[in-house]
PDB file of C-alpha atoms in Angstrom:
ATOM      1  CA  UNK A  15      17.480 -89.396 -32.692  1.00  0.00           C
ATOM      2  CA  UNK A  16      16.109 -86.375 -34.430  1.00  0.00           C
ATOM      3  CA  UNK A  17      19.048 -84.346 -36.983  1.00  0.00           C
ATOM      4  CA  UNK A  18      17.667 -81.033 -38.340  1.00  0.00           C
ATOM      5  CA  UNK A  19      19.373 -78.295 -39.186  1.00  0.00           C
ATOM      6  CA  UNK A  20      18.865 -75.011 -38.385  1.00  0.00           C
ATOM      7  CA  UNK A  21      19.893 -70.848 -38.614  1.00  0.00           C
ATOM      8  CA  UNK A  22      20.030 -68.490 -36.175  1.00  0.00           C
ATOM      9  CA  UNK A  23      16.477 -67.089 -35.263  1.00  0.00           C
ATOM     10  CA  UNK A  24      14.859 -70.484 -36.549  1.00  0.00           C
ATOM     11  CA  UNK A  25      12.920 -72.793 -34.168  1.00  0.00           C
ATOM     12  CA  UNK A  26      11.356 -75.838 -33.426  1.00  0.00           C
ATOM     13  CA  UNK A  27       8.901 -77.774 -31.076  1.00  0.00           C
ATOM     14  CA  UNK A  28       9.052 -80.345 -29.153  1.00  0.00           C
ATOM     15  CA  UNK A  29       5.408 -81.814 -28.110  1.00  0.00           C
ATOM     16  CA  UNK A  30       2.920 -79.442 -27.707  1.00  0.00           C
ATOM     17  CA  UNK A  31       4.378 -76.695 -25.537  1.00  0.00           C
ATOM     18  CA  UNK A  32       8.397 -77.031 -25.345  1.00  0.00           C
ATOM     19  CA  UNK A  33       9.658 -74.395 -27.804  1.00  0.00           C
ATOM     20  CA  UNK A  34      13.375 -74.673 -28.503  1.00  0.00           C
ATOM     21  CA  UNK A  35      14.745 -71.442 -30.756  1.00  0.00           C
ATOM     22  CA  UNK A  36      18.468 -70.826 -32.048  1.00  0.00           C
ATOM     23  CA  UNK A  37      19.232 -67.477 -30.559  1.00  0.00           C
ATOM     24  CA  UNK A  38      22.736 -67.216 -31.871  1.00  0.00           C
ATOM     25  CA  UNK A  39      25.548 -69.081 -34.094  1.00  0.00           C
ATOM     26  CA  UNK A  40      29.217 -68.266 -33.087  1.00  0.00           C
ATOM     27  CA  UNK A  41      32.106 -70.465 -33.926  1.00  0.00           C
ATOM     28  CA  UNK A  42      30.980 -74.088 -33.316  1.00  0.00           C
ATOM     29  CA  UNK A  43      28.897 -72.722 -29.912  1.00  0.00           C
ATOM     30  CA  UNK A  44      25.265 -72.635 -30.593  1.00  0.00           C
ATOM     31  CA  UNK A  45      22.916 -70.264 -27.988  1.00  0.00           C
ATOM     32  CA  UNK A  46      19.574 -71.487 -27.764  1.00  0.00           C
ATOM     33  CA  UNK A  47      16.450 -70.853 -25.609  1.00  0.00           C
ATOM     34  CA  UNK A  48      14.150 -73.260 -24.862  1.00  0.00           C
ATOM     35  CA  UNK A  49      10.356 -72.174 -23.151  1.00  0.00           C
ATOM     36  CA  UNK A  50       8.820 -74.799 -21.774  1.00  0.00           C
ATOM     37  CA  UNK A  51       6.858 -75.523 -18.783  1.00  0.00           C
ATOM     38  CA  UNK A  52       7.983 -75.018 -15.062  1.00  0.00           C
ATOM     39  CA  UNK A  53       7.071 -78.371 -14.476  1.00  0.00           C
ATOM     40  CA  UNK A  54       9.727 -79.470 -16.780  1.00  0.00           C
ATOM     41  CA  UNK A  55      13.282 -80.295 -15.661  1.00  0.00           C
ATOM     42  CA  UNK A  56      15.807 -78.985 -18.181  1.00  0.00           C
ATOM     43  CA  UNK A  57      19.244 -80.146 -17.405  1.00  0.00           C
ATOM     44  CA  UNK A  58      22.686 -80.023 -19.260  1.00  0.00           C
ATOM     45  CA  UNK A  59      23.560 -83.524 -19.726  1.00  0.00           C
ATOM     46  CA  UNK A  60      27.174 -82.697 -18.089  1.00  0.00           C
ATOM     47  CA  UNK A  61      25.363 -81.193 -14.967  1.00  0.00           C
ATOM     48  CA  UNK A  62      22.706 -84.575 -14.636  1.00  0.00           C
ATOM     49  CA  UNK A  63      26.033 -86.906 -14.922  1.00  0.00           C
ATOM     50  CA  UNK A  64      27.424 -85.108 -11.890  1.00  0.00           C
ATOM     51  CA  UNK A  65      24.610 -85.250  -9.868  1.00  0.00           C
ATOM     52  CA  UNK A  66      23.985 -89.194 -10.866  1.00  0.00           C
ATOM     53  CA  UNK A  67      27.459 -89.593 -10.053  1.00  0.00           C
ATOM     54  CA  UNK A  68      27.675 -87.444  -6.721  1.00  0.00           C
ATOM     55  CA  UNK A  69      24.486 -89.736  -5.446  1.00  0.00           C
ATOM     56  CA  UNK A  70      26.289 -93.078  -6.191  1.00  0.00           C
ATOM     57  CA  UNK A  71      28.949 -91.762  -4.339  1.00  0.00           C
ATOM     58  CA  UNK A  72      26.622 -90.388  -1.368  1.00  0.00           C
ATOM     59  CA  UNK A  73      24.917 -94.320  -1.125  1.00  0.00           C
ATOM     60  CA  UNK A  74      28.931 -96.126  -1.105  1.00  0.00           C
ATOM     61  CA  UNK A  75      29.737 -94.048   1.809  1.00  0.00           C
ATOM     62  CA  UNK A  76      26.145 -94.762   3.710  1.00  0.00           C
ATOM     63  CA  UNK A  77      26.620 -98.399   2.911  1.00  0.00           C
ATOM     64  CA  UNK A  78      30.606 -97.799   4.355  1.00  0.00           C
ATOM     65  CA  UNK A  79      29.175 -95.789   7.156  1.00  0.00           C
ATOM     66  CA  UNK A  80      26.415 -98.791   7.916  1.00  0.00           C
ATOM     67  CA  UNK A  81      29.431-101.134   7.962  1.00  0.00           C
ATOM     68  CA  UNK A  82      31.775 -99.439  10.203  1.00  0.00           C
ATOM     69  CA  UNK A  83      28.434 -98.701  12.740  1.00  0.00           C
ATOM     70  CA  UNK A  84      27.597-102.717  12.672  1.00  0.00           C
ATOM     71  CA  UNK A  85      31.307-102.853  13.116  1.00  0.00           C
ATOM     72  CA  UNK A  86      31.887-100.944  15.989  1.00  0.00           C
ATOM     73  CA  UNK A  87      28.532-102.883  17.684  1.00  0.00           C
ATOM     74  CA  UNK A  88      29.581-106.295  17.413  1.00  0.00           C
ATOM     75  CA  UNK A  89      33.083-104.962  18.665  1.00  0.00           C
ATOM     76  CA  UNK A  90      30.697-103.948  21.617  1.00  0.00           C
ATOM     77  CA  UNK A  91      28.616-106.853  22.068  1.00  0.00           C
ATOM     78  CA  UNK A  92      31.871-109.100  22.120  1.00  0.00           C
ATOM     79  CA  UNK A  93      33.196-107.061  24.952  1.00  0.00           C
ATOM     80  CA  UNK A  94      30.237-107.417  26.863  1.00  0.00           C
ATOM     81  CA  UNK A  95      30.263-111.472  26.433  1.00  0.00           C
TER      82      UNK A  95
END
């Protein structure tokens, strides 16, 4: 991991075209801007964790919902013997 330290209004670059600039210092919240691409995905890491965790949730519940389906067949096919 990269450490540099920067003022407000300073900026740095990431590759060739990702420009990330300190817009303002307040307290211990930083503001910054970042211009990159649109084909770049810029995420908070809080927001990504949700949305890793919300589709690990989403496959347990097909995988329960695939259960209770075979379930409910064999259920079926039993009756019918």
């Amino acid at each position: 991991m990269l450490v540099i330290t920067r003022k407000a209004s300073d900026s740095f670059t990431v590759g060739d075209d990702i420009k990330v600039s300190i817009l303002e210092i307040n307290g211990d919240k930083v503001k910054i801007g970042i211009d990159a691409p649109k084909n770049i995905i810029i995420m908070r890491s809080e927001v990504l964790d949700t949305m890793r965790n919300n589709i690990e949730a989403v496959a347990t519940l097909d995988k329960i919902s695939d259960l209770e389906l075979l379930k409910q067949r064999i259920v079926i096919k039993n009756k019918e013997m």
